[in-house]
Coordinates of N, CA and C (backbone and C1' of nucleotides) in Angstrom, one line a residue:
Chain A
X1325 N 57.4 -129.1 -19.0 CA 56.5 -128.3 -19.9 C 57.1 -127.0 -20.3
X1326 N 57.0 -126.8 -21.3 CA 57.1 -125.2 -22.1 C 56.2 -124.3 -21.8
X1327 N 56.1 -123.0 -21.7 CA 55.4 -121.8 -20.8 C 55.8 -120.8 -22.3
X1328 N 54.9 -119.8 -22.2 CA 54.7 -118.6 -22.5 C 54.3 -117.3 -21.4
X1329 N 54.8 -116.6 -21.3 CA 55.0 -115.6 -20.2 C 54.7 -114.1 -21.0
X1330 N 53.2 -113.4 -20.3 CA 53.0 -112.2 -21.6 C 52.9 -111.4 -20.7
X1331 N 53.5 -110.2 -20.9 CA 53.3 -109.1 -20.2 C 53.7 -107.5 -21.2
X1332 N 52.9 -106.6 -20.8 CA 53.0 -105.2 -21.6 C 54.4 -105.1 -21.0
X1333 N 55.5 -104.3 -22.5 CA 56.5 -103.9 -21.8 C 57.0 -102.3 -20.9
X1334 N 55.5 -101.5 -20.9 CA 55.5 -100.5 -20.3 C 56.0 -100.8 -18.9
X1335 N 55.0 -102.1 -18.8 CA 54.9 -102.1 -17.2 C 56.0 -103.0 -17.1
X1336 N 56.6 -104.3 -17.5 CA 57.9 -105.2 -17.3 C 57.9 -105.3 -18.6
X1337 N 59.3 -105.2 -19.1 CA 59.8 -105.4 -20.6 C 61.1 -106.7 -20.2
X1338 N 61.7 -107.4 -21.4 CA 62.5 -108.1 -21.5 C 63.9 -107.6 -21.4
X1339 N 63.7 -106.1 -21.5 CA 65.2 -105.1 -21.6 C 65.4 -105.4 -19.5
X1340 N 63.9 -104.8 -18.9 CA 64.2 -104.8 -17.2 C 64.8 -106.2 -16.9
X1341 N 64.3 -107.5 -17.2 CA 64.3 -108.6 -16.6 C 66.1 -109.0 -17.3
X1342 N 66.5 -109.1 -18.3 CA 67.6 -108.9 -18.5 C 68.8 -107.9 -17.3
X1343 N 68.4 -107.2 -17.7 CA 69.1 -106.2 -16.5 C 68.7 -106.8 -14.7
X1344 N 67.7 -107.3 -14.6 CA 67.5 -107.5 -13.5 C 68.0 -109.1 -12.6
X1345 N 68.3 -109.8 -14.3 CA 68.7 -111.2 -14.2 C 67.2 -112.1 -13.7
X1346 N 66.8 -112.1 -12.2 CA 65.8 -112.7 -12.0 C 64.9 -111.7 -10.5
X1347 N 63.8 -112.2 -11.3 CA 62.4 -111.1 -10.8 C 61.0 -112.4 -10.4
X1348 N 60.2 -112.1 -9.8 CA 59.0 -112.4 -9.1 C 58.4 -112.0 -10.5
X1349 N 57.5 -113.3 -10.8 CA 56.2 -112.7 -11.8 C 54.7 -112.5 -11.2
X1350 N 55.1 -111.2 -10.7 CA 53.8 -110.7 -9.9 C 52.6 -110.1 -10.5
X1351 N 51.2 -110.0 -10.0 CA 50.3 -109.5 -11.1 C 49.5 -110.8 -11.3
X1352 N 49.8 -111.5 -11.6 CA 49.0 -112.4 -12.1 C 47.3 -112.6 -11.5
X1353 N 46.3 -112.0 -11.6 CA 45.2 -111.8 -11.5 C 43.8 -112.6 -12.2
X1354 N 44.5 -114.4 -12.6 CA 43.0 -114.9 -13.5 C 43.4 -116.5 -13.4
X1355 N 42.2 -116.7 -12.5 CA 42.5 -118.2 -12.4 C 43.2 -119.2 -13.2
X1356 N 43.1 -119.1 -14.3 CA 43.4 -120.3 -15.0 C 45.1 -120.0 -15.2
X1357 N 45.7 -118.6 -15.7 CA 46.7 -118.3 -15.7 C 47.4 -118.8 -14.0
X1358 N 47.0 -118.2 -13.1 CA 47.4 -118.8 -11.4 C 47.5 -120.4 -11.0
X1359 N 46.4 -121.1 -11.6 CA 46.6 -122.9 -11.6 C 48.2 -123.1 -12.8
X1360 N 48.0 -122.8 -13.7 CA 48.8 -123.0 -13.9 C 50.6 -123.3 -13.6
X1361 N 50.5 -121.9 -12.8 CA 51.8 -121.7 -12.0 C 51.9 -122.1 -10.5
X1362 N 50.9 -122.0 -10.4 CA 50.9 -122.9 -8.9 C 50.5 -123.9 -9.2
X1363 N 50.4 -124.9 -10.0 CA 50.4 -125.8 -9.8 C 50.9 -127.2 -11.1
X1364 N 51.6 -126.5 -12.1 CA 52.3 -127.2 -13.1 C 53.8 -126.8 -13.6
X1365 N 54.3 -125.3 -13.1 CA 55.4 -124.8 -13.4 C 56.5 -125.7 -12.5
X1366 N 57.3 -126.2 -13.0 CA 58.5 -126.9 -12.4 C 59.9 -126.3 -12.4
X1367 N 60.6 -125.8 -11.6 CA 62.1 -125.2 -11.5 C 63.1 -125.6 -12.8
X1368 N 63.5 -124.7 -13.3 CA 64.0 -125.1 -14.7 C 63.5 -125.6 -15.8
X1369 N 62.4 -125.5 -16.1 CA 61.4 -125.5 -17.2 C 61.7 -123.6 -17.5
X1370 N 61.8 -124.0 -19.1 CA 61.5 -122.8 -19.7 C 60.3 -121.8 -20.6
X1371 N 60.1 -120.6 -20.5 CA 59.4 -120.0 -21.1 C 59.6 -119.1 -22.4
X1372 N 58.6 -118.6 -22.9 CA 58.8 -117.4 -24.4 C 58.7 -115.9 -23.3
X1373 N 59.3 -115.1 -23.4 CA 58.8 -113.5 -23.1 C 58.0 -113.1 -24.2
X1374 N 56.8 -113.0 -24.0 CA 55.7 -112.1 -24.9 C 55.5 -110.6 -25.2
X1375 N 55.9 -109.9 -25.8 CA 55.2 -108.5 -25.4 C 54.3 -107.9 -26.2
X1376 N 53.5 -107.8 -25.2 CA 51.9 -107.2 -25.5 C 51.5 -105.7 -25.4
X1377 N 50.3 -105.6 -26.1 CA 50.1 -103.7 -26.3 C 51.1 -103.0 -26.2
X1378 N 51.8 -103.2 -27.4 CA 52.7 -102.3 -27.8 C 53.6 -102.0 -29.4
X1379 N 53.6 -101.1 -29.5 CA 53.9 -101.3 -30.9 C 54.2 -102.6 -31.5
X1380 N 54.9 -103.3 -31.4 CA 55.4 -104.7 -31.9 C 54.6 -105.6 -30.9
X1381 N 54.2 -106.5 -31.1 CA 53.4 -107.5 -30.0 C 54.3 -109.2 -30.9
X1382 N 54.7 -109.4 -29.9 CA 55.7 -110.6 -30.2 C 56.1 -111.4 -29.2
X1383 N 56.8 -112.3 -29.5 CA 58.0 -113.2 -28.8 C 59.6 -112.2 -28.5
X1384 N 59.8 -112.5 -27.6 CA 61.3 -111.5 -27.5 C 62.6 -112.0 -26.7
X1385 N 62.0 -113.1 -26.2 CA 63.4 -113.9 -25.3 C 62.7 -115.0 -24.9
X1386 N 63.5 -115.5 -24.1 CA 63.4 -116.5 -23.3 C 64.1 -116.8 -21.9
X1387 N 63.0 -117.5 -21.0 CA 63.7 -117.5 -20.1 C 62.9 -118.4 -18.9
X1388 N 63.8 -118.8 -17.2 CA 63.6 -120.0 -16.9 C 63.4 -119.8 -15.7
X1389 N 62.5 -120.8 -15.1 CA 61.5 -120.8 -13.7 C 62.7 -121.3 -12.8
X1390 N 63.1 -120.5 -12.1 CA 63.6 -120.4 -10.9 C 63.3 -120.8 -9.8
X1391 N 62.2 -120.8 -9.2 CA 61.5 -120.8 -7.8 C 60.1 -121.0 -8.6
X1392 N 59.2 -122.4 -7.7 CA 58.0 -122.7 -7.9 C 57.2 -122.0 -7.0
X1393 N 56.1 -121.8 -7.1 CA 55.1 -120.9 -6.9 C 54.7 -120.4 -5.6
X1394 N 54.7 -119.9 -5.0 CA 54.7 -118.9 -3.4 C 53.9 -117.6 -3.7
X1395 N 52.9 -117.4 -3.0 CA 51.8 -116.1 -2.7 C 52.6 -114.8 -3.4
X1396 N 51.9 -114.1 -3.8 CA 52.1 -112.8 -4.7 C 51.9 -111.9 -3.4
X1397 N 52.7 -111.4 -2.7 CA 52.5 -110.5 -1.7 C 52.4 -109.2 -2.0
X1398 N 51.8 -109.2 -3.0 CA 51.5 -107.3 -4.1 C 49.8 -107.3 -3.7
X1399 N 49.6 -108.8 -3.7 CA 47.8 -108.9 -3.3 C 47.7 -108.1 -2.3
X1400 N 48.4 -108.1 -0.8 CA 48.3 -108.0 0.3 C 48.2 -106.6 0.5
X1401 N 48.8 -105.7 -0.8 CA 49.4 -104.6 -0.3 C 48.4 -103.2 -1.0
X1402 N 48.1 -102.7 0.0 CA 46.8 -101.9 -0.6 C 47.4 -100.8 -1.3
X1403 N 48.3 -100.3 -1.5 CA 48.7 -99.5 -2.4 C 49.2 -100.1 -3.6
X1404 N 49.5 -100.8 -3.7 CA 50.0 -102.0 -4.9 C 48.7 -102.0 -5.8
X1405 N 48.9 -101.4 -6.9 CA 48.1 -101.3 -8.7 C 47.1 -102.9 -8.6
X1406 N 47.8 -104.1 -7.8 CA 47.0 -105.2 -8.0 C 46.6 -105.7 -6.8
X1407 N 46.8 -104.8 -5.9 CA 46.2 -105.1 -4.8 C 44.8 -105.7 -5.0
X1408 N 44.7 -106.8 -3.9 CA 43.0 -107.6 -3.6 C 43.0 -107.7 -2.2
X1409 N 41.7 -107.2 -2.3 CA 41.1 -106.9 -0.7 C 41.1 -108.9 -0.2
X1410 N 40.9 -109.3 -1.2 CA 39.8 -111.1 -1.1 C 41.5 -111.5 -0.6
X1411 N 42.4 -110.9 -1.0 CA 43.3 -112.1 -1.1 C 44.3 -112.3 0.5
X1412 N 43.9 -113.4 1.6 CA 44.6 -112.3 2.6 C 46.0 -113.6 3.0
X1413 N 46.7 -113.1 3.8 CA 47.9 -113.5 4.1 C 47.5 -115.0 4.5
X1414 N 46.7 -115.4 5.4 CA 46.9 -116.4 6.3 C 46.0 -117.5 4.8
X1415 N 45.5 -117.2 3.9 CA 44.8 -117.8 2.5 C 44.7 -117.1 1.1
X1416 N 45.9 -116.9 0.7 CA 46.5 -116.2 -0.4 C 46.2 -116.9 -1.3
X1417 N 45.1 -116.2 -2.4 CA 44.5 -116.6 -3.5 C 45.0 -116.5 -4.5
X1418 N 46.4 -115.5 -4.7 CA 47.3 -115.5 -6.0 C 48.6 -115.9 -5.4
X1419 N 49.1 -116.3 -6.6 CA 50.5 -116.7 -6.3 C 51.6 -116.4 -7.9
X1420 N 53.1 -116.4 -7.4 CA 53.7 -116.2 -8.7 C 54.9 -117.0 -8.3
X1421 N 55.8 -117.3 -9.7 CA 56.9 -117.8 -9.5 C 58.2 -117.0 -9.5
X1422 N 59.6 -117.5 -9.5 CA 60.4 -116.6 -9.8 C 61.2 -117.1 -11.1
X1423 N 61.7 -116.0 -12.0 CA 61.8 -116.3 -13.7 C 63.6 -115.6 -13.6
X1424 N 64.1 -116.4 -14.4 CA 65.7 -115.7 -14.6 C 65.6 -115.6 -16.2
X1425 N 66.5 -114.3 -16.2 CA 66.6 -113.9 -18.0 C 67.5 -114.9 -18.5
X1426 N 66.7 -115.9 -19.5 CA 68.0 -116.7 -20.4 C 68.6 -116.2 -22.3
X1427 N 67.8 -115.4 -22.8 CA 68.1 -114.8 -23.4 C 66.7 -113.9 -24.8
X1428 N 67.5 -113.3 -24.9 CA 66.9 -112.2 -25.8 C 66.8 -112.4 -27.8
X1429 N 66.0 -112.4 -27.8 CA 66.2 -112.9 -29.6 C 66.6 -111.2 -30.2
X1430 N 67.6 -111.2 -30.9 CA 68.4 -110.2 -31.6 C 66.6 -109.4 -32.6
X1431 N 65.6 -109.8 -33.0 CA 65.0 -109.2 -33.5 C 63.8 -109.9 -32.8
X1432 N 62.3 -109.1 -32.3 CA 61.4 -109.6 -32.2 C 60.6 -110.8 -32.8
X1433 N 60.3 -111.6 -32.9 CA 59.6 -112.8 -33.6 C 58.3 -111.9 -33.6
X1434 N 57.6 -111.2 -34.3 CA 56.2 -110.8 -34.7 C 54.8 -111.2 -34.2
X1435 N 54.0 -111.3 -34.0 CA 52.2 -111.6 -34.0 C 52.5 -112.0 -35.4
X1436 N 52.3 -111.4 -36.4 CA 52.3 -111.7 -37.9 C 53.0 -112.7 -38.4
X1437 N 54.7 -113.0 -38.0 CA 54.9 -114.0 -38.2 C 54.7 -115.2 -37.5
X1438 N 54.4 -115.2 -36.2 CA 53.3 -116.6 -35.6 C 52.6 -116.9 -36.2
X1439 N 51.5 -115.8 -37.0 CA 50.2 -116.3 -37.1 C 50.6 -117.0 -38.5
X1440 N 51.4 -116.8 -39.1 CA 51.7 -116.9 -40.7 C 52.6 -118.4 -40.5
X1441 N 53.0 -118.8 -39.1 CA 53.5 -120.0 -39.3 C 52.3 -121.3 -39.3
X1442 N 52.5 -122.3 -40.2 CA 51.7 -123.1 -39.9 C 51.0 -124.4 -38.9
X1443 N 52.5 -124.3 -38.7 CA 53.0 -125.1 -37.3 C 52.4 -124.8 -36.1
X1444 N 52.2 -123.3 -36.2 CA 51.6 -122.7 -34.6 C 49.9 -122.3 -34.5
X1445 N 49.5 -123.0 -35.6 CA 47.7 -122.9 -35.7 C 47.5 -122.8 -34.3
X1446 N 47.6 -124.0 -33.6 CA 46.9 -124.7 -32.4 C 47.3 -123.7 -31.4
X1447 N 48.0 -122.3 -31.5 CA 49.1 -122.1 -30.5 C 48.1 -120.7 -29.5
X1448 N 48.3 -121.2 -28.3 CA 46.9 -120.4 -27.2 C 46.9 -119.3 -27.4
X1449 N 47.7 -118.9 -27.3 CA 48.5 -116.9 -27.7 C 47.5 -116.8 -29.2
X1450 N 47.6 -117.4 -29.8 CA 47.0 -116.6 -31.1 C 45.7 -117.2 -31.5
X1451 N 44.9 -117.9 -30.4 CA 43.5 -118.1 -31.0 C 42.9 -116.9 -30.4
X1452 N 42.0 -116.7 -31.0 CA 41.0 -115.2 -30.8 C 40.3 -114.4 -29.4
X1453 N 41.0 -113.5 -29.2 CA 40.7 -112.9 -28.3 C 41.3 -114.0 -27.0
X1454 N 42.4 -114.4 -26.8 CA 42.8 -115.2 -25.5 C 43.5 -114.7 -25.0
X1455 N 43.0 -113.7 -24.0 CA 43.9 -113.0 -22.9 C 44.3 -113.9 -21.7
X1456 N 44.9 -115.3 -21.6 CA 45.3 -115.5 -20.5 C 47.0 -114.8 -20.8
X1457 N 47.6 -114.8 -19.4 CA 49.1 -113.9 -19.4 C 50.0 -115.2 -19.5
X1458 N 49.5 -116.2 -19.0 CA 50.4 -117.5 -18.7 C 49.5 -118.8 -19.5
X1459 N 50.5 -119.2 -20.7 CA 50.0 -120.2 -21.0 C 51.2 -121.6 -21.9
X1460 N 50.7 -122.3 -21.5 CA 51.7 -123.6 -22.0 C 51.5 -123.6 -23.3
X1461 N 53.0 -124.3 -23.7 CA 52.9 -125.0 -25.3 C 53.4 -126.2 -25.7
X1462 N 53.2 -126.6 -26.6 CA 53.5 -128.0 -26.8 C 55.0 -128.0 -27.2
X1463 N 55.8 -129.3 -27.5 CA 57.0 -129.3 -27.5 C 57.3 -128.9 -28.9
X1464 N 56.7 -129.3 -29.8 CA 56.2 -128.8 -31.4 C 56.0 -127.8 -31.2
X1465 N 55.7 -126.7 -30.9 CA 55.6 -125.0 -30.8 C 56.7 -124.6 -30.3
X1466 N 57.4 -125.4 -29.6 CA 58.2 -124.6 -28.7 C 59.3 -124.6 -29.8
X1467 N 59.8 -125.9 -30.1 CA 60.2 -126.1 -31.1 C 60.4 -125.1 -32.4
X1468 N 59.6 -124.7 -33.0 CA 58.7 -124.3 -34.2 C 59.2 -122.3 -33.9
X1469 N 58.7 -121.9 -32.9 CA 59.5 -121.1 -32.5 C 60.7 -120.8 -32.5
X1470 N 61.4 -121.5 -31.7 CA 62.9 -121.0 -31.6 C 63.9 -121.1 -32.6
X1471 N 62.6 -122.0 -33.8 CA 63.5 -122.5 -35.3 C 63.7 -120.4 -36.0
X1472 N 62.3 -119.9 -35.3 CA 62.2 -118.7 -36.1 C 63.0 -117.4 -35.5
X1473 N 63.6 -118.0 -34.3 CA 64.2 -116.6 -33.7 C 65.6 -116.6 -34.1
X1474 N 65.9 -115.3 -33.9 CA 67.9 -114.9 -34.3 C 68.7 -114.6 -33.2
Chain B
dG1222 P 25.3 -124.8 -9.4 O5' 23.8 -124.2 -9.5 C5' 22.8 -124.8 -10.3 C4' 22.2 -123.7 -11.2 C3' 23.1 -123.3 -12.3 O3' 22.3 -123.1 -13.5 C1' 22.5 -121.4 -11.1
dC1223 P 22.8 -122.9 -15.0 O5' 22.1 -121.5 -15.3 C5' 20.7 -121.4 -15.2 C4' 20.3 -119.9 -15.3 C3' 21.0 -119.3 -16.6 O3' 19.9 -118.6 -17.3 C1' 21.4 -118.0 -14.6
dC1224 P 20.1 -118.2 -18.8 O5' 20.6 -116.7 -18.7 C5' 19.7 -115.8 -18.0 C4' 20.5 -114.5 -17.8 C3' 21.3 -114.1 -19.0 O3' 21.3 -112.7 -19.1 C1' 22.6 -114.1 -17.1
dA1225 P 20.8 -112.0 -20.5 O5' 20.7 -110.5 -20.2 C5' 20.0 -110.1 -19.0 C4' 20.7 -109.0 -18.3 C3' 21.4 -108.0 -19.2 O3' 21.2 -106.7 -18.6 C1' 23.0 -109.0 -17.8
dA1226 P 21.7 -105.4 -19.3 O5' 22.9 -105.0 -18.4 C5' 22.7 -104.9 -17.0 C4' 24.0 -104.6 -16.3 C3' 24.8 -103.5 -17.0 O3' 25.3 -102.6 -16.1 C1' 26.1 -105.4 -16.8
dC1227 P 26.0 -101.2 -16.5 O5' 27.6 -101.5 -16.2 C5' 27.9 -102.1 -14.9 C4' 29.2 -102.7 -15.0 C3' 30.3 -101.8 -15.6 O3' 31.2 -101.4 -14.7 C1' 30.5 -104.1 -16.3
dG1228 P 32.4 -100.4 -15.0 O5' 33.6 -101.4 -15.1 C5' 33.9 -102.3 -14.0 C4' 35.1 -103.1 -14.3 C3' 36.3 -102.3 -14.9 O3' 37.5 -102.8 -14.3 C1' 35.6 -103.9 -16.5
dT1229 P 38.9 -102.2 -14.8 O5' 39.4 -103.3 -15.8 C5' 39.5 -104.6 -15.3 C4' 40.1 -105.5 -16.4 C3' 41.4 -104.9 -17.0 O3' 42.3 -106.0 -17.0 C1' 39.8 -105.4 -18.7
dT1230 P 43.8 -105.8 -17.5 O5' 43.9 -106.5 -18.9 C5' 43.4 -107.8 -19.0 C4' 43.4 -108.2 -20.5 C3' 44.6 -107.9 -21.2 O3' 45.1 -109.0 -21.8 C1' 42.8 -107.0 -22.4
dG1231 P 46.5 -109.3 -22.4 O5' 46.4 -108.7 -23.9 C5' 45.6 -109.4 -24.8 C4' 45.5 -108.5 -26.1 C3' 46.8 -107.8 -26.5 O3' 47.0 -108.0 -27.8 C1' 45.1 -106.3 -26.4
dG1232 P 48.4 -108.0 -28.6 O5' 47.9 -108.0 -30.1 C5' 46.8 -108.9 -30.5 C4' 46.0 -108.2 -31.5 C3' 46.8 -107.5 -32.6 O3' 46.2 -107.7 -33.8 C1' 45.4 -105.9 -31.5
dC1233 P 47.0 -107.5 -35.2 O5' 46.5 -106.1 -35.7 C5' 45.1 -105.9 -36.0 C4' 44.8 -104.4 -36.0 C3' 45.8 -103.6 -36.7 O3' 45.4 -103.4 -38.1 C1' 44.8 -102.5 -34.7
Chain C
dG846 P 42.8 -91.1 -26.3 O5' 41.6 -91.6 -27.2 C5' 41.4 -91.0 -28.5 C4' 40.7 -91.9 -29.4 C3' 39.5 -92.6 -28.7 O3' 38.6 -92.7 -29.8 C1' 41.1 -94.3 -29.4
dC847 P 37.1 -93.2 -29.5 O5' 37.1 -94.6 -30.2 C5' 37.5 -94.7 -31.6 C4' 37.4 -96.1 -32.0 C3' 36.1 -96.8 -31.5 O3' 35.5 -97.6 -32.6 C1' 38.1 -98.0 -30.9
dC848 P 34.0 -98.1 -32.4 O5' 34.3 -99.6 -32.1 C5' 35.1 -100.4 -33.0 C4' 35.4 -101.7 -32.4 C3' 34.2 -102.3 -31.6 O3' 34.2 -103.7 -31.8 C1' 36.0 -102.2 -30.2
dA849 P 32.9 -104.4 -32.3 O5' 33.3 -105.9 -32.5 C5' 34.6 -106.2 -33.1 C4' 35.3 -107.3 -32.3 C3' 34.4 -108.3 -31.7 O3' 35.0 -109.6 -31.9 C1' 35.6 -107.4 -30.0
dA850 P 34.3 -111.0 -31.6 O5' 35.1 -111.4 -30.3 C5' 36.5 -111.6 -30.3 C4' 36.9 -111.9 -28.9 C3' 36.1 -112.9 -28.1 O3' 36.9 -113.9 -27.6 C1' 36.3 -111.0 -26.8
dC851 P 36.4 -115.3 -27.1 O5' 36.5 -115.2 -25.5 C5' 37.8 -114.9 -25.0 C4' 37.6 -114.2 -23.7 C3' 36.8 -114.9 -22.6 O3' 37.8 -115.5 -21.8 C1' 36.5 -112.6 -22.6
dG852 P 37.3 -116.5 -20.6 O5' 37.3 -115.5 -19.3 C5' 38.5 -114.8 -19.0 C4' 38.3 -114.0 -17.7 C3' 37.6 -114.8 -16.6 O3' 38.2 -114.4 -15.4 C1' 36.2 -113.0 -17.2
dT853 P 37.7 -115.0 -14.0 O5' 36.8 -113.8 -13.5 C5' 37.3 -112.5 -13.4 C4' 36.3 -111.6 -12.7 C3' 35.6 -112.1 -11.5 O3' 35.7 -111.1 -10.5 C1' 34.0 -111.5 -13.1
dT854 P 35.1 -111.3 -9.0 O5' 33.8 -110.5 -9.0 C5' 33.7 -109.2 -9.6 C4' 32.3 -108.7 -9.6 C3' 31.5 -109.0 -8.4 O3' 31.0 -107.8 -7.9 C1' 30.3 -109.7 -10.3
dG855 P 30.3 -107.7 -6.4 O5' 28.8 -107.8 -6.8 C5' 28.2 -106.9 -7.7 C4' 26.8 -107.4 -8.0 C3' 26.1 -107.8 -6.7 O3' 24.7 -107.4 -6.8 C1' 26.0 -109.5 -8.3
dG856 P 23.9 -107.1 -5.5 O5' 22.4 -107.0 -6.1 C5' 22.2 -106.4 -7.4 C4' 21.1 -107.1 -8.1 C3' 19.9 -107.6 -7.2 O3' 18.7 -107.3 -8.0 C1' 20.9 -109.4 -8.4
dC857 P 17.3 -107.3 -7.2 O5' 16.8 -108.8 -7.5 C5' 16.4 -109.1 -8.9 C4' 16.3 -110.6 -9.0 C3' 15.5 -111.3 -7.9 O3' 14.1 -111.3 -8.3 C1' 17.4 -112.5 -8.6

DNA sequence: GCCAACGTTGGC
DNA sequence: GCCAACGTTGGC
């Protein structure tokens, strides 16, 4: 399956994960996004890097699931911004996977120009008001995409 | 199980 | 900063 992976780049940008090669996608805080990755992300399946609330909100790279899904141990940790009290070690309610940088598109792919492709009507990221952070796409989108990046 | 209140997301 | 859309919480 194809993935879309969205995160603001104040907090993780495509520039860190590049630099960092491969990172834990921690945070993840909303059921349907967490089923997801626990429980359909496969090792070497790839993803879009999204970035959200920020000047440009777009597509910006790409890149590939390394490690399937294992407890977010940021829940555990009470000074951690995502810390959950609910979430405890011995029954870990969030989980994340681990993502390696596979590459960067030389210019952002747009919000505006997604929405303006015809191809990507159906596409989760851009029906209204859909804040999940993690969401799949069809082979046709994935497709349709990467026709539009440089 | 319903639903109002509240908090968060994210484009603009 | 505004605000619409959505998810979660908690009283009943």
């Amino acid at each position: 399956m194809k993935w879309l992976f969205k995160s603001e780049p104040e907090s993780f940008s495509i520039q860190m994960l590049k630099k960092n090669k491969i990172t834990h996608w921690d945070g993840v805080r909303n059921y349907q996004a967490r089923n997801f990755m626990r429980d359909q992300m496969q090792v070497s399946e790839l993803g879009f890097f999204y970035h959200s609330n920020c000047a440009e909100p777009g597509i910006v790279g790409v890149l590939e699931i390394v490690k399937t899904a294992y407890p977010d141990h940021t829940a555990f940790d009470p000074e951690d911004p995502h810390y959950d009290p609910k979430s405890k070690s011995d029954a870990p309610r969030w989980f994340m996977v681990d993502v390696k940088f596979k590459q960067q598109f030389s210019e952002t792919i747009s919000l505006t120009q997604l929405r303006n492709n015809p191809k990507l009507k159906e596409m989760l990221i851009l029906r209204n008001g859909n804040r999940l952070s993690i969401t799949p796409l069809t082979e046709q989108e994935w497709q349709a995409v990467l026709a539009m990046g440089v």
